[in-house]
């Protein structure tokens, strides 16, 4: 086996006993090991000390040799620098973990401290796992429900503000122009526009047009975790938009249908969802094909 293959297998800790003996006979084996030791001690808060060329030259050239083969020295030095750079990159690379959900897709994520995140549809979450226990911080765009293990502070960073907790259950929605935080257990702190608000269990914060509003909630968890969309005195247009998003359908309805809706529909049965929306408002519906629905006013 050639030298390059031996070094690669050594880096992967994949040498057989025979190959290990062959690697140890390489004239640069000791220096490779020294690079590993130095790289493992390196961290981003210290400055790397580069040895002089003479020092490296002395390590690379056999003490038994009376003449210097400079081509060999340069080749060896180049190989070692490549290995050192590869090791540096591998050891110091951030463990960036990214998650993204599509339409009508939810995903459950277990974090390094066993905290869990239920990521709602059309959402993105990202965190650096390389130093998680010391810096429990992640970025969210969309909506997610968090069940956080007790420990150091846990931060959720969004476009509109930051949510900080120690250990609790809470929901964060940060999408388009909406920023809403709901606390179901423990205590949550929301930081926005240089202001802070604390939310005990059973309270909710909504930021709208730069103004924050705090209110009470009476549910144990977000409705979307139960595959439900819930509305209170909202426009029918908003209900239709949610239907289209959840079922990936196109809904036609009278443009002059200026009514409000209070109620809910489920996410796993289009027929039942349409009944829940149309019956209370005296509307009828027709499913034209797999992705088109027509809603009509019975009075017309």
PDB file of C-alpha atoms in Angstrom:
ATOM      1  CA  UNK A   1       0.000   0.000   0.000  1.00  0.00           C
ATOM      2  CA  UNK A   2       1.400   3.420  -0.937  1.00  0.00           C
ATOM      3  CA  UNK A   3       2.088   6.205   1.530  1.00  0.00           C
ATOM      4  CA  UNK A   4      -0.990   8.292   0.618  1.00  0.00           C
ATOM      5  CA  UNK A   5      -3.370   5.397   1.236  1.00  0.00           C
ATOM      6  CA  UNK A   6      -1.676   4.590   4.541  1.00  0.00           C
ATOM      7  CA  UNK A   7      -2.080   8.186   5.736  1.00  0.00           C
ATOM      8  CA  UNK A   8      -5.738   8.316   4.670  1.00  0.00           C
ATOM      9  CA  UNK A   9      -6.532   5.068   6.495  1.00  0.00           C
ATOM     10  CA  UNK A  10      -4.602   6.295   9.537  1.00  0.00           C
ATOM     11  CA  UNK A  11      -6.681   9.473   9.609  1.00  0.00           C
ATOM     12  CA  UNK A  12      -9.842   7.330   9.584  1.00  0.00           C
ATOM     13  CA  UNK A  13      -8.393   5.114  12.342  1.00  0.00           C
ATOM     14  CA  UNK A  14      -8.861   2.199   9.962  1.00  0.00           C
ATOM     15  CA  UNK A  15      -5.410   0.585   9.867  1.00  0.00           C
ATOM     16  CA  UNK A  16      -4.938  -3.138  10.313  1.00  0.00           C
ATOM     17  CA  UNK A  17      -2.136  -4.361  12.578  1.00  0.00           C
ATOM     18  CA  UNK A  18       0.135  -4.900   9.569  1.00  0.00           C
ATOM     19  CA  UNK A  19      -0.747  -1.520   8.053  1.00  0.00           C
ATOM     20  CA  UNK A  20      -0.184   0.171  11.418  1.00  0.00           C
ATOM     21  CA  UNK A  21       3.350  -1.207  11.522  1.00  0.00           C
ATOM     22  CA  UNK A  22       3.901   0.009   7.956  1.00  0.00           C
ATOM     23  CA  UNK A  23       2.629   3.486   8.861  1.00  0.00           C
ATOM     24  CA  UNK A  24       4.925   3.697  11.884  1.00  0.00           C
ATOM     25  CA  UNK A  25       7.926   3.016   9.618  1.00  0.00           C
ATOM     26  CA  UNK A  26       7.170   6.153   7.567  1.00  0.00           C
ATOM     27  CA  UNK A  27       9.815   8.797   8.191  1.00  0.00           C
ATOM     28  CA  UNK A  28       7.076  11.457   8.722  1.00  0.00           C
ATOM     29  CA  UNK A  29       4.875   9.325  11.003  1.00  0.00           C
ATOM     30  CA  UNK A  30       5.948  11.100  14.201  1.00  0.00           C
ATOM     31  CA  UNK A  31       5.253  14.506  12.696  1.00  0.00           C
ATOM     32  CA  UNK A  32       1.791  13.419  11.513  1.00  0.00           C
ATOM     33  CA  UNK A  33       1.029  12.354  15.076  1.00  0.00           C
ATOM     34  CA  UNK A  34       2.314  15.670  16.404  1.00  0.00           C
ATOM     35  CA  UNK A  35      -0.025  17.567  14.053  1.00  0.00           C
ATOM     36  CA  UNK A  36      -2.960  15.546  15.402  1.00  0.00           C
ATOM     37  CA  UNK A  37      -2.009  16.373  18.999  1.00  0.00           C
ATOM     38  CA  UNK A  38      -1.646  20.082  18.256  1.00  0.00           C
ATOM     39  CA  UNK A  39      -4.911  20.230  16.290  1.00  0.00           C
ATOM     40  CA  UNK A  40      -6.832  18.609  19.133  1.00  0.00           C
ATOM     41  CA  UNK A  41      -5.555  21.264  21.538  1.00  0.00           C
ATOM     42  CA  UNK A  42      -6.496  24.076  19.180  1.00  0.00           C
ATOM     43  CA  UNK A  43      -9.618  26.151  19.732  1.00  0.00           C
ATOM     44  CA  UNK A  44     -11.058  29.251  18.123  1.00  0.00           C
ATOM     45  CA  UNK A  45     -10.096  31.502  21.053  1.00  0.00           C
ATOM     46  CA  UNK A  46      -6.343  30.952  20.761  1.00  0.00           C
ATOM     47  CA  UNK A  47      -3.876  31.948  18.111  1.00  0.00           C
ATOM     48  CA  UNK A  48      -2.150  29.150  16.213  1.00  0.00           C
ATOM     49  CA  UNK A  49       1.657  29.234  16.513  1.00  0.00           C
ATOM     50  CA  UNK A  50       3.365  28.223  13.279  1.00  0.00           C
ATOM     51  CA  UNK A  51       6.816  26.733  13.653  1.00  0.00           C
ATOM     52  CA  UNK A  52       9.682  28.133  11.642  1.00  0.00           C
ATOM     53  CA  UNK A  53      10.749  26.530   8.382  1.00  0.00           C
ATOM     54  CA  UNK A  54      14.057  25.504   9.967  1.00  0.00           C
ATOM     55  CA  UNK A  55      12.199  23.678  12.728  1.00  0.00           C
ATOM     56  CA  UNK A  56       9.974  21.852  10.256  1.00  0.00           C
ATOM     57  CA  UNK A  57      12.991  21.158   8.070  1.00  0.00           C
ATOM     58  CA  UNK A  58      14.784  19.610  10.999  1.00  0.00           C
ATOM     59  CA  UNK A  59      11.801  17.353  11.696  1.00  0.00           C
ATOM     60  CA  UNK A  60      11.381  16.291   8.096  1.00  0.00           C
ATOM     61  CA  UNK A  61      14.999  15.533   7.240  1.00  0.00           C
ATOM     62  CA  UNK A  62      16.441  12.425   8.789  1.00  0.00           C
ATOM     63  CA  UNK A  63      19.214  13.133  11.258  1.00  0.00           C
ATOM     64  CA  UNK A  64      21.156  10.279   9.696  1.00  0.00           C
ATOM     65  CA  UNK A  65      21.258  11.984   6.297  1.00  0.00           C
ATOM     66  CA  UNK A  66      24.332  14.114   5.542  1.00  0.00           C
ATOM     67  CA  UNK A  67      22.858  15.796   2.457  1.00  0.00           C
ATOM     68  CA  UNK A  68      19.536  17.591   2.027  1.00  0.00           C
ATOM     69  CA  UNK A  69      17.139  16.421  -0.640  1.00  0.00           C
ATOM     70  CA  UNK A  70      15.170  19.681  -1.022  1.00  0.00           C
ATOM     71  CA  UNK A  71      12.644  18.220  -3.448  1.00  0.00           C
ATOM     72  CA  UNK A  72      11.807  15.600  -0.869  1.00  0.00           C
ATOM     73  CA  UNK A  73      11.645  18.200   1.916  1.00  0.00           C
ATOM     74  CA  UNK A  74       9.283  20.460  -0.015  1.00  0.00           C
ATOM     75  CA  UNK A  75       7.088  17.531  -1.061  1.00  0.00           C
ATOM     76  CA  UNK A  76       6.868  16.258   2.487  1.00  0.00           C
ATOM     77  CA  UNK A  77       6.135  19.729   3.838  1.00  0.00           C
ATOM     78  CA  UNK A  78       3.358  20.242   1.287  1.00  0.00           C
ATOM     79  CA  UNK A  79       1.794  16.890   2.171  1.00  0.00           C
ATOM     80  CA  UNK A  80       1.925  17.677   5.886  1.00  0.00           C
ATOM     81  CA  UNK A  81       0.385  21.106   5.376  1.00  0.00           C
ATOM     82  CA  UNK A  82      -2.473  19.521   3.433  1.00  0.00           C
ATOM     83  CA  UNK A  83      -3.046  16.980   6.200  1.00  0.00           C
ATOM     84  CA  UNK A  84      -2.819  19.691   8.856  1.00  0.00           C
ATOM     85  CA  UNK A  85      -5.305  21.902   7.049  1.00  0.00           C
ATOM     86  CA  UNK A  86      -7.710  18.983   6.601  1.00  0.00           C
ATOM     87  CA  UNK A  87      -7.471  18.127  10.281  1.00  0.00           C
ATOM     88  CA  UNK A  88      -7.926  21.757  11.305  1.00  0.00           C
ATOM     89  CA  UNK A  89     -11.023  22.042   9.127  1.00  0.00           C
ATOM     90  CA  UNK A  90     -12.465  18.773  10.433  1.00  0.00           C
ATOM     91  CA  UNK A  91     -11.874  19.554  14.100  1.00  0.00           C
ATOM     92  CA  UNK A  92     -13.023  23.174  14.032  1.00  0.00           C
ATOM     93  CA  UNK A  93     -15.926  22.850  11.615  1.00  0.00           C
ATOM     94  CA  UNK A  94     -19.191  24.105  13.092  1.00  0.00           C
ATOM     95  CA  UNK A  95     -21.820  21.416  13.461  1.00  0.00           C
ATOM     96  CA  UNK A  96     -24.569  23.392  11.739  1.00  0.00           C
ATOM     97  CA  UNK A  97     -27.821  21.441  11.748  1.00  0.00           C
ATOM     98  CA  UNK A  98     -30.596  22.663   9.436  1.00  0.00           C
ATOM     99  CA  UNK A  99     -34.181  21.497   9.081  1.00  0.00           C
ATOM    100  CA  UNK A 100     -36.871  22.600   6.643  1.00  0.00           C
ATOM    101  CA  UNK A 101     -40.474  21.445   6.252  1.00  0.00           C
ATOM    102  CA  UNK A 102     -42.612  21.541   3.134  1.00  0.00           C
ATOM    103  CA  UNK A 103     -46.320  22.196   2.708  1.00  0.00           C
ATOM    104  CA  UNK A 104     -48.485  20.083   5.058  1.00  0.00           C
ATOM    105  CA  UNK A 105     -45.355  18.521   6.606  1.00  0.00           C
ATOM    106  CA  UNK A 106     -44.417  18.485  10.298  1.00  0.00           C
ATOM    107  CA  UNK A 107     -41.129  17.242  11.730  1.00  0.00           C
ATOM    108  CA  UNK A 108     -40.050  16.354  15.270  1.00  0.00           C
ATOM    109  CA  UNK A 109     -36.429  17.225  16.104  1.00  0.00           C
ATOM    110  CA  UNK A 110     -34.500  16.038  19.151  1.00  0.00           C
ATOM    111  CA  UNK A 111     -31.785  18.478  20.204  1.00  0.00           C
ATOM    112  CA  UNK A 112     -28.450  17.422  21.799  1.00  0.00           C
ATOM    113  CA  UNK A 113     -29.807  18.030  25.348  1.00  0.00           C
ATOM    114  CA  UNK A 114     -32.944  15.936  24.592  1.00  0.00           C
ATOM    115  CA  UNK A 115     -35.113  19.023  24.230  1.00  0.00           C
ATOM    116  CA  UNK A 116     -37.622  18.462  21.441  1.00  0.00           C
ATOM    117  CA  UNK A 117     -38.948  20.710  18.695  1.00  0.00           C
ATOM    118  CA  UNK A 118     -42.078  20.078  16.646  1.00  0.00           C
ATOM    119  CA  UNK A 119     -41.504  22.065  13.459  1.00  0.00           C
ATOM    120  CA  UNK A 120     -44.707  23.103  11.685  1.00  0.00           C
ATOM    121  CA  UNK A 121     -45.120  23.198   7.907  1.00  0.00           C
ATOM    122  CA  UNK A 122     -43.228  25.695   5.749  1.00  0.00           C
ATOM    123  CA  UNK A 123     -40.751  26.384   8.536  1.00  0.00           C
ATOM    124  CA  UNK A 124     -36.973  26.431   8.922  1.00  0.00           C
ATOM    125  CA  UNK A 125     -34.790  25.799  11.966  1.00  0.00           C
ATOM    126  CA  UNK A 126     -31.012  25.925  12.337  1.00  0.00           C
ATOM    127  CA  UNK A 127     -28.574  25.497  15.228  1.00  0.00           C
ATOM    128  CA  UNK A 128     -24.882  24.917  15.894  1.00  0.00           C
ATOM    129  CA  UNK A 129     -24.409  21.669  17.804  1.00  0.00           C
ATOM    130  CA  UNK A 130     -20.640  21.994  18.374  1.00  0.00           C
ATOM    131  CA  UNK A 131     -21.060  23.682  21.784  1.00  0.00           C
ATOM    132  CA  UNK A 132     -24.755  23.161  22.426  1.00  0.00           C
ATOM    133  CA  UNK A 133     -24.712  22.550  26.189  1.00  0.00           C
ATOM    134  CA  UNK A 134     -22.947  25.894  26.728  1.00  0.00           C
ATOM    135  CA  UNK A 135     -24.873  27.850  24.100  1.00  0.00           C
ATOM    136  CA  UNK A 136     -28.415  26.581  23.593  1.00  0.00           C
ATOM    137  CA  UNK A 137     -29.433  28.901  20.758  1.00  0.00           C
ATOM    138  CA  UNK A 138     -31.218  28.347  17.455  1.00  0.00           C
ATOM    139  CA  UNK A 139     -32.749  30.332  14.600  1.00  0.00           C
ATOM    140  CA  UNK A 140     -36.383  29.913  13.556  1.00  0.00           C
ATOM    141  CA  UNK A 141     -38.342  31.097  10.551  1.00  0.00           C
ATOM    142  CA  UNK A 142     -41.906  29.811  10.656  1.00  0.00           C
ATOM    143  CA  UNK A 143     -43.603  28.012  13.554  1.00  0.00           C
ATOM    144  CA  UNK A 144     -42.453  25.481  16.123  1.00  0.00           C
ATOM    145  CA  UNK A 145     -43.470  24.041  19.485  1.00  0.00           C
ATOM    146  CA  UNK A 146     -40.647  23.612  22.013  1.00  0.00           C
ATOM    147  CA  UNK A 147     -40.364  21.255  24.982  1.00  0.00           C
ATOM    148  CA  UNK A 148     -37.116  22.413  26.596  1.00  0.00           C
ATOM    149  CA  UNK A 149     -35.110  20.431  29.143  1.00  0.00           C
ATOM    150  CA  UNK A 150     -33.960  22.382  32.194  1.00  0.00           C
ATOM    151  CA  UNK A 151     -30.430  23.752  31.989  1.00  0.00           C
ATOM    152  CA  UNK A 152     -28.683  26.863  30.761  1.00  0.00           C
ATOM    153  CA  UNK A 153     -30.651  29.553  28.972  1.00  0.00           C
ATOM    154  CA  UNK A 154     -32.368  28.456  25.765  1.00  0.00           C
ATOM    155  CA  UNK A 155     -32.779  31.123  23.038  1.00  0.00           C
ATOM    156  CA  UNK A 156     -34.982  31.080  19.950  1.00  0.00           C
ATOM    157  CA  UNK A 157     -33.935  33.828  17.528  1.00  0.00           C
ATOM    158  CA  UNK A 158     -36.462  35.110  14.991  1.00  0.00           C
ATOM    159  CA  UNK A 159     -36.751  37.996  12.567  1.00  0.00           C
ATOM    160  CA  UNK A 160     -38.960  39.944  14.970  1.00  0.00           C
ATOM    161  CA  UNK A 161     -37.581  39.101  18.391  1.00  0.00           C
ATOM    162  CA  UNK A 162     -35.906  36.608  20.688  1.00  0.00           C
ATOM    163  CA  UNK A 163     -37.526  34.122  23.065  1.00  0.00           C
ATOM    164  CA  UNK A 164     -35.498  33.037  26.124  1.00  0.00           C
ATOM    165  CA  UNK A 165     -36.305  30.274  28.633  1.00  0.00           C
ATOM    166  CA  UNK A 166     -34.629  27.878  31.058  1.00  0.00           C
ATOM    167  CA  UNK A 167     -36.979  24.916  30.734  1.00  0.00           C
ATOM    168  CA  UNK A 168     -40.560  25.037  29.565  1.00  0.00           C
ATOM    169  CA  UNK A 169     -43.105  24.343  26.818  1.00  0.00           C
ATOM    170  CA  UNK A 170     -43.919  27.125  24.390  1.00  0.00           C
ATOM    171  CA  UNK A 171     -44.877  27.840  20.784  1.00  0.00           C
ATOM    172  CA  UNK A 172     -43.302  30.434  18.494  1.00  0.00           C
ATOM    173  CA  UNK A 173     -44.771  31.694  15.234  1.00  0.00           C
ATOM    174  CA  UNK A 174     -42.570  34.022  13.175  1.00  0.00           C
ATOM    175  CA  UNK A 175     -43.733  34.201   9.586  1.00  0.00           C
ATOM    176  CA  UNK A 176     -44.488  37.041   7.169  1.00  0.00           C
ATOM    177  CA  UNK A 177     -45.551  39.925   9.453  1.00  0.00           C
ATOM    178  CA  UNK A 178     -46.734  37.717  12.346  1.00  0.00           C
ATOM    179  CA  UNK A 179     -44.828  37.193  15.596  1.00  0.00           C
ATOM    180  CA  UNK A 180     -46.650  35.246  18.303  1.00  0.00           C
ATOM    181  CA  UNK A 181     -45.315  33.459  21.384  1.00  0.00           C
ATOM    182  CA  UNK A 182     -47.519  31.195  23.520  1.00  0.00           C
ATOM    183  CA  UNK A 183     -46.334  29.798  26.875  1.00  0.00           C
ATOM    184  CA  UNK A 184     -47.865  26.517  28.054  1.00  0.00           C
ATOM    185  CA  UNK A 185     -45.524  25.676  30.937  1.00  0.00           C
ATOM    186  CA  UNK A 186     -42.911  27.548  32.948  1.00  0.00           C
ATOM    187  CA  UNK A 187     -41.877  31.112  32.125  1.00  0.00           C
ATOM    188  CA  UNK A 188     -40.867  32.698  28.811  1.00  0.00           C
ATOM    189  CA  UNK A 189     -39.143  36.015  28.155  1.00  0.00           C
ATOM    190  CA  UNK A 190     -39.697  37.757  24.824  1.00  0.00           C
ATOM    191  CA  UNK A 191     -37.306  40.479  23.651  1.00  0.00           C
ATOM    192  CA  UNK A 192     -38.464  42.752  20.804  1.00  0.00           C
ATOM    193  CA  UNK A 193     -37.715  46.324  19.714  1.00  0.00           C
ATOM    194  CA  UNK A 194     -35.500  46.806  22.814  1.00  0.00           C
ATOM    195  CA  UNK A 195     -38.466  45.846  25.045  1.00  0.00           C
ATOM    196  CA  UNK A 196     -38.941  42.748  27.172  1.00  0.00           C
ATOM    197  CA  UNK A 197     -42.078  40.957  28.317  1.00  0.00           C
ATOM    198  CA  UNK A 198     -42.379  37.884  30.543  1.00  0.00           C
ATOM    199  CA  UNK A 199     -45.022  35.263  29.821  1.00  0.00           C
ATOM    200  CA  UNK A 200     -46.041  32.810  32.552  1.00  0.00           C
ATOM    201  CA  UNK A 201     -47.856  29.601  31.650  1.00  0.00           C
ATOM    202  CA  UNK A 202     -51.264  30.249  30.080  1.00  0.00           C
ATOM    203  CA  UNK A 203     -50.364  33.547  28.433  1.00  0.00           C
ATOM    204  CA  UNK A 204     -49.599  34.647  24.896  1.00  0.00           C
ATOM    205  CA  UNK A 205     -47.813  37.567  23.246  1.00  0.00           C
ATOM    206  CA  UNK A 206     -48.599  38.932  19.784  1.00  0.00           C
ATOM    207  CA  UNK A 207     -46.569  41.610  18.008  1.00  0.00           C
ATOM    208  CA  UNK A 208     -48.590  43.473  15.390  1.00  0.00           C
ATOM    209  CA  UNK A 209     -47.563  46.677  13.588  1.00  0.00           C
ATOM    210  CA  UNK A 210     -44.781  47.192  16.126  1.00  0.00           C
ATOM    211  CA  UNK A 211     -47.166  46.994  19.080  1.00  0.00           C
ATOM    212  CA  UNK A 212     -47.118  44.115  21.553  1.00  0.00           C
ATOM    213  CA  UNK A 213     -50.273  42.620  23.069  1.00  0.00           C
ATOM    214  CA  UNK A 214     -50.349  40.131  25.946  1.00  0.00           C
ATOM    215  CA  UNK A 215     -53.384  37.915  26.576  1.00  0.00           C
ATOM    216  CA  UNK A 216     -54.474  34.679  28.243  1.00  0.00           C
ATOM    217  CA  UNK A 217     -54.878  31.297  26.552  1.00  0.00           C
ATOM    218  CA  UNK A 218     -56.940  28.338  27.745  1.00  0.00           C
ATOM    219  CA  UNK A 219     -55.488  25.432  25.751  1.00  0.00           C
ATOM    220  CA  UNK A 220     -52.779  22.931  26.711  1.00  0.00           C
ATOM    221  CA  UNK A 221     -50.936  22.949  23.365  1.00  0.00           C
ATOM    222  CA  UNK A 222     -51.181  24.557  19.916  1.00  0.00           C
ATOM    223  CA  UNK A 223     -54.027  23.312  17.736  1.00  0.00           C
ATOM    224  CA  UNK A 224     -51.691  22.555  14.829  1.00  0.00           C
ATOM    225  CA  UNK A 225     -50.133  19.764  16.883  1.00  0.00           C
ATOM    226  CA  UNK A 226     -53.571  18.136  16.815  1.00  0.00           C
ATOM    227  CA  UNK A 227     -53.824  18.653  13.036  1.00  0.00           C
ATOM    228  CA  UNK A 228     -56.463  21.345  13.439  1.00  0.00           C
ATOM    229  CA  UNK A 229     -56.828  24.923  12.187  1.00  0.00           C
ATOM    230  CA  UNK A 230     -58.863  27.104  14.546  1.00  0.00           C
ATOM    231  CA  UNK A 231     -60.362  30.530  13.800  1.00  0.00           C
ATOM    232  CA  UNK A 232     -62.110  33.199  15.795  1.00  0.00           C
ATOM    233  CA  UNK A 233     -64.055  35.884  13.930  1.00  0.00           C
ATOM    234  CA  UNK A 234     -61.775  35.899  10.876  1.00  0.00           C
ATOM    235  CA  UNK A 235     -62.571  36.700   7.260  1.00  0.00           C
ATOM    236  CA  UNK A 236     -63.707  33.866   5.024  1.00  0.00           C
ATOM    237  CA  UNK A 237     -60.782  34.694   2.767  1.00  0.00           C
ATOM    238  CA  UNK A 238     -58.362  33.776   5.577  1.00  0.00           C
ATOM    239  CA  UNK A 239     -60.157  30.460   6.073  1.00  0.00           C
ATOM    240  CA  UNK A 240     -59.946  29.677   2.351  1.00  0.00           C
ATOM    241  CA  UNK A 241     -56.230  30.483   2.287  1.00  0.00           C
ATOM    242  CA  UNK A 242     -55.651  28.062   5.159  1.00  0.00           C
ATOM    243  CA  UNK A 243     -57.682  25.368   3.399  1.00  0.00           C
ATOM    244  CA  UNK A 244     -55.632  25.800   0.239  1.00  0.00           C
ATOM    245  CA  UNK A 245     -52.391  25.579   2.187  1.00  0.00           C
ATOM    246  CA  UNK A 246     -53.308  22.519   4.248  1.00  0.00           C
ATOM    247  CA  UNK A 247     -54.798  20.473   1.394  1.00  0.00           C
ATOM    248  CA  UNK A 248     -52.852  21.858  -1.573  1.00  0.00           C
ATOM    249  CA  UNK A 249     -56.061  22.707  -3.442  1.00  0.00           C
ATOM    250  CA  UNK A 250     -57.416  25.717  -5.294  1.00  0.00           C
ATOM    251  CA  UNK A 251     -60.684  27.017  -3.840  1.00  0.00           C
ATOM    252  CA  UNK A 252     -63.107  29.149  -5.837  1.00  0.00           C
ATOM    253  CA  UNK A 253     -65.722  31.127  -3.903  1.00  0.00           C
ATOM    254  CA  UNK A 254     -67.921  34.231  -4.517  1.00  0.00           C
ATOM    255  CA  UNK A 255     -65.769  37.344  -4.419  1.00  0.00           C
ATOM    256  CA  UNK A 256     -68.548  39.262  -2.659  1.00  0.00           C
ATOM    257  CA  UNK A 257     -68.762  36.729   0.189  1.00  0.00           C
ATOM    258  CA  UNK A 258     -68.028  39.179   2.993  1.00  0.00           C
ATOM    259  CA  UNK A 259     -68.618  37.061   6.099  1.00  0.00           C
ATOM    260  CA  UNK A 260     -66.711  36.141   9.256  1.00  0.00           C
ATOM    261  CA  UNK A 261     -65.981  32.643  10.487  1.00  0.00           C
ATOM    262  CA  UNK A 262     -65.480  31.176  13.964  1.00  0.00           C
ATOM    263  CA  UNK A 263     -64.730  27.484  14.120  1.00  0.00           C
ATOM    264  CA  UNK A 264     -62.175  24.894  13.055  1.00  0.00           C
ATOM    265  CA  UNK A 265     -61.356  22.246  10.472  1.00  0.00           C
ATOM    266  CA  UNK A 266     -59.141  19.149  10.520  1.00  0.00           C
ATOM    267  CA  UNK A 267     -56.079  18.599   8.349  1.00  0.00           C
ATOM    268  CA  UNK A 268     -56.458  14.965   7.329  1.00  0.00           C
ATOM    269  CA  UNK A 269     -59.853  14.832   5.582  1.00  0.00           C
ATOM    270  CA  UNK A 270     -60.820  17.404   2.927  1.00  0.00           C
ATOM    271  CA  UNK A 271     -64.492  16.393   2.892  1.00  0.00           C
ATOM    272  CA  UNK A 272     -64.852  16.857   6.653  1.00  0.00           C
ATOM    273  CA  UNK A 273     -62.926  20.118   6.531  1.00  0.00           C
ATOM    274  CA  UNK A 274     -65.221  21.543   3.868  1.00  0.00           C
ATOM    275  CA  UNK A 275     -68.297  20.516   5.866  1.00  0.00           C
ATOM    276  CA  UNK A 276     -66.909  22.222   8.979  1.00  0.00           C
ATOM    277  CA  UNK A 277     -66.379  25.451   7.051  1.00  0.00           C
ATOM    278  CA  UNK A 278     -69.468  25.532   4.807  1.00  0.00           C
ATOM    279  CA  UNK A 279     -72.311  24.186   6.978  1.00  0.00           C
ATOM    280  CA  UNK A 280     -72.209  26.891   9.713  1.00  0.00           C
ATOM    281  CA  UNK A 281     -72.296  29.585   6.996  1.00  0.00           C
ATOM    282  CA  UNK A 282     -75.045  27.980   4.866  1.00  0.00           C
ATOM    283  CA  UNK A 283     -72.637  27.376   2.007  1.00  0.00           C
ATOM    284  CA  UNK A 284     -72.338  24.442  -0.379  1.00  0.00           C
ATOM    285  CA  UNK A 285     -69.252  22.958  -1.966  1.00  0.00           C
ATOM    286  CA  UNK A 286     -68.220  20.747  -4.836  1.00  0.00           C
ATOM    287  CA  UNK A 287     -64.926  18.900  -5.160  1.00  0.00           C
ATOM    288  CA  UNK A 288     -64.226  19.199  -8.882  1.00  0.00           C
ATOM    289  CA  UNK A 289     -61.088  17.043  -8.915  1.00  0.00           C
ATOM    290  CA  UNK A 290     -58.207  16.225  -6.634  1.00  0.00           C
ATOM    291  CA  UNK A 291     -56.981  19.809  -6.418  1.00  0.00           C
ATOM    292  CA  UNK A 292     -59.956  22.075  -7.110  1.00  0.00           C
ATOM    293  CA  UNK A 293     -62.922  23.006  -4.913  1.00  0.00           C
ATOM    294  CA  UNK A 294     -65.879  25.304  -5.629  1.00  0.00           C
ATOM    295  CA  UNK A 295     -67.801  26.907  -2.744  1.00  0.00           C
ATOM    296  CA  UNK A 296     -71.164  28.555  -3.407  1.00  0.00           C
ATOM    297  CA  UNK A 297     -73.670  30.590  -1.443  1.00  0.00           C
ATOM    298  CA  UNK A 298     -76.933  28.616  -1.168  1.00  0.00           C
ATOM    299  CA  UNK A 299     -78.907  31.847  -1.255  1.00  0.00           C
ATOM    300  CA  UNK A 300     -77.691  32.624  -4.776  1.00  0.00           C
TER     301      UNK A 300
END
